[in-house]
CSV table of C-alpha atoms in Angstrom, one decimal:
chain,number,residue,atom,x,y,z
A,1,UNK,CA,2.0,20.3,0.7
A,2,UNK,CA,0.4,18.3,-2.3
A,3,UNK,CA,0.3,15.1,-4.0
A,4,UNK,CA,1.5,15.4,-7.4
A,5,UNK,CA,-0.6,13.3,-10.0
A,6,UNK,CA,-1.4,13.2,-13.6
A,7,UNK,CA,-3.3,16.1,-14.1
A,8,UNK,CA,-6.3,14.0,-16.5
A,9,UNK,CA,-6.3,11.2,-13.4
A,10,UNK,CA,-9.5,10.7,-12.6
A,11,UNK,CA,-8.6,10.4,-9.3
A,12,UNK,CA,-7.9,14.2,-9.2
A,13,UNK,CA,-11.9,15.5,-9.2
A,14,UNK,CA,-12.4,13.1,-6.6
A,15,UNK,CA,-9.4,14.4,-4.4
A,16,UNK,CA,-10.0,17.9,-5.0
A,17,UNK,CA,-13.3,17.7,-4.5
A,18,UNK,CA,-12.5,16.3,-0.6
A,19,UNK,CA,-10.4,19.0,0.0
A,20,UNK,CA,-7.2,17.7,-0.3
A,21,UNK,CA,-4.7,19.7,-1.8
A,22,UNK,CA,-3.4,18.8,-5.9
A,23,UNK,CA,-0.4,20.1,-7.3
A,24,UNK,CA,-0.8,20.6,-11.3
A,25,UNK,CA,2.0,19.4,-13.2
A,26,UNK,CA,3.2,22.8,-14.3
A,27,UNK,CA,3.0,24.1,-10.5
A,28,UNK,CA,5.3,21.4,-9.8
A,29,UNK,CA,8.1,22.0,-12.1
A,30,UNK,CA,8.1,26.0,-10.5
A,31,UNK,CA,8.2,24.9,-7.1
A,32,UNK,CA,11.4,25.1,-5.4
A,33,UNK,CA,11.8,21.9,-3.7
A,34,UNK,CA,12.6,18.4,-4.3
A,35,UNK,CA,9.2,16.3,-4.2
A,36,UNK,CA,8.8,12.6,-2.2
A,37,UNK,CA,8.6,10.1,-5.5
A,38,UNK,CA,6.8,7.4,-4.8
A,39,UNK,CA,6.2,4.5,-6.9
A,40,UNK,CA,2.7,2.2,-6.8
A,41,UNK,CA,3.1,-1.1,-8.2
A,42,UNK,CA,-1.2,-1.5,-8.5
A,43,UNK,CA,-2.1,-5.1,-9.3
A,44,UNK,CA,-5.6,-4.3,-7.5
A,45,UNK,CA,-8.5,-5.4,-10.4
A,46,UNK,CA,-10.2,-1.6,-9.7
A,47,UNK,CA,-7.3,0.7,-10.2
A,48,UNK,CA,-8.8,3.8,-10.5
A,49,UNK,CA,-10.4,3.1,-7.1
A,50,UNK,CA,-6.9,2.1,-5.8
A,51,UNK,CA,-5.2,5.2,-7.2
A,52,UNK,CA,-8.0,7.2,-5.4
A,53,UNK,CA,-7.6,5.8,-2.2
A,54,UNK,CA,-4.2,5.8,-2.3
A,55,UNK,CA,-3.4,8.8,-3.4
A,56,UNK,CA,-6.1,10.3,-0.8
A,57,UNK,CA,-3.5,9.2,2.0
A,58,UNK,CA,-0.2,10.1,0.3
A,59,UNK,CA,-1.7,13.7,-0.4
A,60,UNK,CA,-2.6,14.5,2.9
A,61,UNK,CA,1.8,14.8,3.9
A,62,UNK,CA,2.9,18.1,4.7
A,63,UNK,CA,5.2,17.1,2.2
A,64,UNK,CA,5.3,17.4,-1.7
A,65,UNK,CA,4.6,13.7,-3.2
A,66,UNK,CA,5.1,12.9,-6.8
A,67,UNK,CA,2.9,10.0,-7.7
A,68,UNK,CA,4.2,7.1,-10.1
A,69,UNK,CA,1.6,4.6,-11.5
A,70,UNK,CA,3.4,1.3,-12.5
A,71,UNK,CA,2.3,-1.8,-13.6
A,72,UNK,CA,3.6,-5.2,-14.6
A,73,UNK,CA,5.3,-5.0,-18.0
A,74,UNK,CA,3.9,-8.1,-19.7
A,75,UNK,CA,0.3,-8.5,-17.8
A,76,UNK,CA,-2.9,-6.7,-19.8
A,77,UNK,CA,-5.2,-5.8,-16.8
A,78,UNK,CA,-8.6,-7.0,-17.8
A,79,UNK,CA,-10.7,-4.4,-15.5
A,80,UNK,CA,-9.8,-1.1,-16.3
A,81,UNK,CA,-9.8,0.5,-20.0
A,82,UNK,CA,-6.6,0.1,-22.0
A,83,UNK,CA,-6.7,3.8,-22.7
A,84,UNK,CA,-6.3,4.3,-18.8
A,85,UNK,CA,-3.5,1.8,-18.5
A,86,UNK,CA,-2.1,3.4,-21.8
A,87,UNK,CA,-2.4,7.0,-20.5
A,88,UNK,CA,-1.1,6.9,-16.8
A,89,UNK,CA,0.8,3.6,-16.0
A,90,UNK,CA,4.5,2.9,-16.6
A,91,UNK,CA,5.6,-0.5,-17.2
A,92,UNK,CA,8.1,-1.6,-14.5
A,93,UNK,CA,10.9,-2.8,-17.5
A,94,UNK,CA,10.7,1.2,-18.2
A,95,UNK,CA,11.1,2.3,-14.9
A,96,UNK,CA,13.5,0.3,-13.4
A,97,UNK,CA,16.5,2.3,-13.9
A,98,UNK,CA,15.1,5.2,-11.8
A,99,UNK,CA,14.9,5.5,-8.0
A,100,UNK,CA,12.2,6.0,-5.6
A,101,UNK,CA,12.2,7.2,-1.8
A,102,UNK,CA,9.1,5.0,-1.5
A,103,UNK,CA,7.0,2.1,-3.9
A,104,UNK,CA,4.0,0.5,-2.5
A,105,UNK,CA,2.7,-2.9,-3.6
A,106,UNK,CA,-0.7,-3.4,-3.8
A,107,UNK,CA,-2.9,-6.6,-3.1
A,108,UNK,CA,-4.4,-8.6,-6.3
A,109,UNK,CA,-7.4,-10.8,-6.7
A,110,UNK,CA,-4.7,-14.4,-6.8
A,111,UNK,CA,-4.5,-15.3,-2.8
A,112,UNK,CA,-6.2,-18.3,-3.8
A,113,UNK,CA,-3.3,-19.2,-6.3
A,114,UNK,CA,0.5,-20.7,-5.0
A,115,UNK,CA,2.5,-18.1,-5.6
A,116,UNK,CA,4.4,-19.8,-8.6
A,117,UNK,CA,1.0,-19.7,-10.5
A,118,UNK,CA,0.6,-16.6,-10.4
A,119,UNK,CA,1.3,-15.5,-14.4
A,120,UNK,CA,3.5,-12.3,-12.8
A,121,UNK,CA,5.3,-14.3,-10.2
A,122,UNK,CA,9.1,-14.2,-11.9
A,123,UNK,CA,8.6,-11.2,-12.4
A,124,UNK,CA,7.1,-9.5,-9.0
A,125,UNK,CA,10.2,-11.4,-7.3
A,126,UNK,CA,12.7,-9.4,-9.4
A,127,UNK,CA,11.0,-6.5,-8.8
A,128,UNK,CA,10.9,-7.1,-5.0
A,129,UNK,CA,14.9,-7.6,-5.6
A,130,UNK,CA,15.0,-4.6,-7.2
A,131,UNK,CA,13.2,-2.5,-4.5
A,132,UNK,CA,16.3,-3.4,-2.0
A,133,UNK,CA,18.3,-1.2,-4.6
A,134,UNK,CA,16.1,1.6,-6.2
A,135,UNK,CA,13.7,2.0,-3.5
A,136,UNK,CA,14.8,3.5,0.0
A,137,UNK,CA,11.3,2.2,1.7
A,138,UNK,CA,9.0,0.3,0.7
A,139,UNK,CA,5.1,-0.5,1.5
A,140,UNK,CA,3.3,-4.0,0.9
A,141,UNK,CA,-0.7,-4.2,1.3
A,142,UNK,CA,-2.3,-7.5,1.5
A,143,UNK,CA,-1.8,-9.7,-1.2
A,144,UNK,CA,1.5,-8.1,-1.9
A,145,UNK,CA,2.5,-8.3,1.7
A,146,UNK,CA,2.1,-11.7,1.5
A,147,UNK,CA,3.9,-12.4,-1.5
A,148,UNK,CA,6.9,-9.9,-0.1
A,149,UNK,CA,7.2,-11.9,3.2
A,150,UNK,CA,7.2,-15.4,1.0
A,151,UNK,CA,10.3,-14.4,-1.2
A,152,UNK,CA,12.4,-12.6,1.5
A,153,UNK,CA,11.4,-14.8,4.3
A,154,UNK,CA,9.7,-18.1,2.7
A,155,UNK,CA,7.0,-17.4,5.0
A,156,UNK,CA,4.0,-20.0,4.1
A,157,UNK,CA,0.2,-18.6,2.9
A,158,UNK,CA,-2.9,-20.8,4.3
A,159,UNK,CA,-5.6,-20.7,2.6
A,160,UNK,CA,-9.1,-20.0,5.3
A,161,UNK,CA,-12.2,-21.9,5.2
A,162,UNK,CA,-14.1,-18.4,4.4
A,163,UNK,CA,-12.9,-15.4,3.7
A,164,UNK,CA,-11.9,-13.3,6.2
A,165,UNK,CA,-14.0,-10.3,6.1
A,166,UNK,CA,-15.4,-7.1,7.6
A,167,UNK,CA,-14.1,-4.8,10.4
A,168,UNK,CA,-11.7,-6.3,12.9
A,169,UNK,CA,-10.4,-4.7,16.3
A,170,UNK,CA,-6.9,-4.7,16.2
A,171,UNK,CA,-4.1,-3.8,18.8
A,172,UNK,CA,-1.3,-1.4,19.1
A,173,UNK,CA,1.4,-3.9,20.0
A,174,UNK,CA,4.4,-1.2,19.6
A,175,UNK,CA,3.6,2.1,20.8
A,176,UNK,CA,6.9,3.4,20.7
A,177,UNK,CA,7.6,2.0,16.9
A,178,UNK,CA,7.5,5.4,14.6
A,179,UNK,CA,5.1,4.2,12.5
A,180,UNK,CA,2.1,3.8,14.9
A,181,UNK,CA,2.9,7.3,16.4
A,182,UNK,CA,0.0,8.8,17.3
A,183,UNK,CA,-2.5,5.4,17.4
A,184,UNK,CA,-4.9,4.4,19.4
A,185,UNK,CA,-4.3,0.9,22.1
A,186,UNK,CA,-6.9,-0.5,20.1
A,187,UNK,CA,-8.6,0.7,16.4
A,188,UNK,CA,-10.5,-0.9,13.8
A,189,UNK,CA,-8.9,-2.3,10.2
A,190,UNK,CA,-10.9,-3.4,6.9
A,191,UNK,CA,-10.1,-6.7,6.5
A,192,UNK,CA,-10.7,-8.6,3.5
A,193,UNK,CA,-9.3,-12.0,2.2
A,194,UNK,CA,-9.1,-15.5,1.8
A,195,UNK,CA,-5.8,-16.8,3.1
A,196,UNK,CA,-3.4,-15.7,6.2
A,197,UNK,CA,0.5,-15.5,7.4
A,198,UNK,CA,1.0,-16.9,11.0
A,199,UNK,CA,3.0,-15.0,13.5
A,200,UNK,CA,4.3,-18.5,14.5
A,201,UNK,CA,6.0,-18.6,10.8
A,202,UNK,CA,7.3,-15.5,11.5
A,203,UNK,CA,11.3,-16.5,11.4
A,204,UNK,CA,13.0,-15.5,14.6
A,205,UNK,CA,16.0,-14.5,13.2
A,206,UNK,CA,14.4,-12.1,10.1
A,207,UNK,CA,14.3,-9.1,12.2
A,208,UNK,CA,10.7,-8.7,12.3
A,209,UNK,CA,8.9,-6.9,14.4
A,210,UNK,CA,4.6,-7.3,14.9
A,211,UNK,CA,2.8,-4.3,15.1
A,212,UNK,CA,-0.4,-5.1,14.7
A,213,UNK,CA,-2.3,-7.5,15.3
A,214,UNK,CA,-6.3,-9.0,15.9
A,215,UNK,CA,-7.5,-11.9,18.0
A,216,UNK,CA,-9.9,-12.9,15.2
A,217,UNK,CA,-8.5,-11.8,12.1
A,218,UNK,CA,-4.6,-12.5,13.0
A,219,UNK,CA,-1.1,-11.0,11.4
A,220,UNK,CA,-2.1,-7.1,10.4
A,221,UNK,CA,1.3,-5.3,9.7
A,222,UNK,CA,5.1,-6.3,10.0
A,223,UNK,CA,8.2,-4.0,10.3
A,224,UNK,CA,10.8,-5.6,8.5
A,225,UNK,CA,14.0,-3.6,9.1
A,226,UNK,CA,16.0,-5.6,6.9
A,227,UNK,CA,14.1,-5.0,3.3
A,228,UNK,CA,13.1,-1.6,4.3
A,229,UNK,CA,9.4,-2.6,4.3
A,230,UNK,CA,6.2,-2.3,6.2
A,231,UNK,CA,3.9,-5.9,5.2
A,232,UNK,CA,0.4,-4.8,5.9
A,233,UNK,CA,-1.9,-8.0,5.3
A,234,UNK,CA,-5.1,-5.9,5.6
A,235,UNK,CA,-7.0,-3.0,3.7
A,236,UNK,CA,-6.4,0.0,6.1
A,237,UNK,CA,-6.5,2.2,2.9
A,238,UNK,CA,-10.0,0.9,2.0
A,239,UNK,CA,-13.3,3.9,1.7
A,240,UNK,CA,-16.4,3.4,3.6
A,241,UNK,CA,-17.8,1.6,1.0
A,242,UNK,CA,-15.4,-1.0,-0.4
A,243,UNK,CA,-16.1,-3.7,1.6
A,244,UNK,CA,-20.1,-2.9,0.8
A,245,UNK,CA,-19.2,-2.8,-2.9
A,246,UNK,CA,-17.1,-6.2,-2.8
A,247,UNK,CA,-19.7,-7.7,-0.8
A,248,UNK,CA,-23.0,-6.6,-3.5
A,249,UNK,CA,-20.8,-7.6,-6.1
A,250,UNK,CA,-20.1,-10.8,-4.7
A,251,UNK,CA,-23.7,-11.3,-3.5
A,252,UNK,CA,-24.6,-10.4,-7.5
A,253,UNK,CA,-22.3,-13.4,-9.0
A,254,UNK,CA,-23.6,-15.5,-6.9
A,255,UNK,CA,-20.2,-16.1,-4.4
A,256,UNK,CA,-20.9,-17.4,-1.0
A,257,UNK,CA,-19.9,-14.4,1.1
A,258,UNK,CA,-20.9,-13.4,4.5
A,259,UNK,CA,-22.0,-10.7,5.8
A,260,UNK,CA,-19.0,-8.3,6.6
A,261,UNK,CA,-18.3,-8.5,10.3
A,262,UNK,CA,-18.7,-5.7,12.2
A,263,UNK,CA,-19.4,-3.3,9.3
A,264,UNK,CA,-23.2,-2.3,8.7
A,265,UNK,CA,-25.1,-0.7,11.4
A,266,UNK,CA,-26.9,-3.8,13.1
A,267,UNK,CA,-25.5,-5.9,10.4
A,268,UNK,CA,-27.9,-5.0,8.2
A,269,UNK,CA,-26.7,-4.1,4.8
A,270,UNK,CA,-29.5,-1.9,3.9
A,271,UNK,CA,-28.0,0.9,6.0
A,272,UNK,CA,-24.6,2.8,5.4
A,273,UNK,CA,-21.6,1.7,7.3
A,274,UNK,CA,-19.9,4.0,9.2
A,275,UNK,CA,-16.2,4.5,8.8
A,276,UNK,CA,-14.0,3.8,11.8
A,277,UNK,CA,-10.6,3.4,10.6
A,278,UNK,CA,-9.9,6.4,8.4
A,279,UNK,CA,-8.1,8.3,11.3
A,280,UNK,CA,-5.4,5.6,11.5
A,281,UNK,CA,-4.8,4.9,7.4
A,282,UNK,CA,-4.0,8.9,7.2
A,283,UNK,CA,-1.6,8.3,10.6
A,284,UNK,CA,-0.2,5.1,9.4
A,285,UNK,CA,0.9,6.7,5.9
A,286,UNK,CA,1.8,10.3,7.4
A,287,UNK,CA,4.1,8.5,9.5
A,288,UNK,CA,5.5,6.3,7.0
A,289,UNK,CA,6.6,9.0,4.8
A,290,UNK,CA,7.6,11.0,7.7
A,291,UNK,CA,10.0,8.1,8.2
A,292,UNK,CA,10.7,8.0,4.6
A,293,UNK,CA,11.6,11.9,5.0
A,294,UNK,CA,13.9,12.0,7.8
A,295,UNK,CA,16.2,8.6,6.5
A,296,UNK,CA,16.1,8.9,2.3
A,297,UNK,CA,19.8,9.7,1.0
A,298,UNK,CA,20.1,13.9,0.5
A,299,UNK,CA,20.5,13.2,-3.0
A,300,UNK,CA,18.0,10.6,-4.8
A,301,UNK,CA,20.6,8.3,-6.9
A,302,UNK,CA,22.2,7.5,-3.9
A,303,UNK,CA,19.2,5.4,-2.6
A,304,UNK,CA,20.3,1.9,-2.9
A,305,UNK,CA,24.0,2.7,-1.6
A,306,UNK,CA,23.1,3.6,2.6
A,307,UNK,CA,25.0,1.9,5.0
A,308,UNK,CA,21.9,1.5,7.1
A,309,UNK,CA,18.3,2.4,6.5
A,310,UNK,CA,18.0,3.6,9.8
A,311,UNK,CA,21.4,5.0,10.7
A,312,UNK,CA,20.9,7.7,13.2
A,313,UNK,CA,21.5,11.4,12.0
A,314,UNK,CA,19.8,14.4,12.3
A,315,UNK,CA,16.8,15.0,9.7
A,316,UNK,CA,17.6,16.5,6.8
A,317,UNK,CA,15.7,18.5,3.8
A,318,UNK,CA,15.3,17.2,0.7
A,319,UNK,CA,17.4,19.3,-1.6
A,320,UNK,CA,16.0,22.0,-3.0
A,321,UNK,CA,15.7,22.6,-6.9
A,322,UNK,CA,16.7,25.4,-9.2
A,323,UNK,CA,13.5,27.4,-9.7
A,324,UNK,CA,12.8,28.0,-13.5
């Protein structure tokens, strides 16, 4: 099945043009089925990139996705037009009455701030409340990941002496968890940041579970049972060339970077890099809304009011809709 997106999005050229399948808006209203919604909190400074990328993974479910861009209600994002933000983004205040079988939270170019400086802060933490309510699971990606496991868990961010950077190998730690269904013992992850969680801050009693993780680059993704989340502190969803771009770009305003490790052929950064870890982003999202399917309440308004986000039962469909 498809992703449903705006149908002006400029992600949708790009998507269509790689094959994978994009349901129009007026197909979707005449399809007889009840579609994923999932909302995408996208505090990345390159949003049409992020939509793209994201979009890419959540499109390529045999199920129907509908795709809701939010942002933060009072901050103006200062790197993509106004007339994008204007035409396809939702503030949060506007959305918070509705509910969503899945939300994702994006990374965001503060990991060098404390939390509490962060303009958005007060109100990222009451969305994150707000999530255990109207959301039935939910998906954090670096920066966001970190900033979920601080306010549910207090867990501390260090700051690293250079930013971690480049293509890490990683491990399979739980082969039997659903979500890594399918992976490798050992794959490669983009990684890309300036400050870490510690798996020894990782509270014993929270109910965590490590999934993956890298001898070099450390903590890569969390279960966390209790919130209904997956905390993913790297950039799994990242194209071939994000970490080139970042890196150019970096190179251009004069910002000590290295070299991403692991990433251009012979380290040189005059040749294209390869791209190693697209295999496991589409697994790792297929089988998170996979999991999403076979758990989400029969009927959407009652997400928030499960007994247990992973109470066994059999899988269900998602109710079907009348057909106009």
């Amino acid at each position: 099945m498809p992703i449903k997106i705006p149908d002006n999005l400029p992600a949708r050229a790009t998507l269509e043009a790689e094959g994978v399948m994009v349901l129009r808006e007026a197909d979707a209203v005449r399809q007889d089925i009840r579609p994923m919604r999932i909302g995408l909190l996208n505090l990345m400074p390159n949003k049409v990139k992020t939509e793209t990328q994201l979009a890419r993974l959540l499109g390529s479910s045999p199920l129907q996705v509908e795709l809701t861009l939010v942002k933060m209600t009072n901050h103006v994002a200062r790197n993509t037009p106004s007339d994008h933000i204007i035409s396809f983004y939702h503030d949060w205040e506007d959305v918070r009455s509705e509910k969503f079988d899945g939300f994702i939270v994006t990374g965001a170019p503060v990991e060098t701030l404390p939390f509490e400086q962060v303009t958005y802060w007060d109100e990222l933490r009451r969305i994150f409340d707000w999530t255990q309510t109207n959301v039935h699971c939910c998906f954090n990606i670096c920066w966001g990941a970190q900033a979920a496991v601080h306010h549910f868990h207090g867990m501390t961010k260090y700051l690293l002496p250079q930013k971690m950077f480049g293509v890490y190998r990683h491990r399979n730690l739980a082969p039997a968890s659903p979500y890594l269904r399918g992976f490798s013992d050992d794959f490669s992850v983009p990684v890309s940041r300036w400050s870490e969680m510690r798996r020894e801050d990782v509270p014993a009693d929270s109910g965590m579970d490590v999934l993956m993780e890298s001898e070099e680059a450390g903590l890569c993704l969390l279960n966390d049972p209790a919130h209904r989340s997956l905390h993913m502190f790297n950039h799994i969803e990242y194209d071939s060339h994000s970490l080139s771009d970042e890196y150019f770009r970096d190179l251009a305003s004069d910002k000590p970077v290295p070299t991403p490790h692991d990433y251009f052929p012979d380290d040189n950064p005059s040749q294209p890099p390869l791209n190693r870890w697209r295999s496991h982003a589409h697994l790792l999202f297929g089988n998170w809304i996979n999991e999403i399917y076979q758990t989400t309440p029969f009927v959407i308004d009652e997400i928030g009011n499960e007994v247990s986000a992973r109470a066994e039962r059999p899988a269900i469909a998602l109710p079907r809709k009348r057909s106009a």
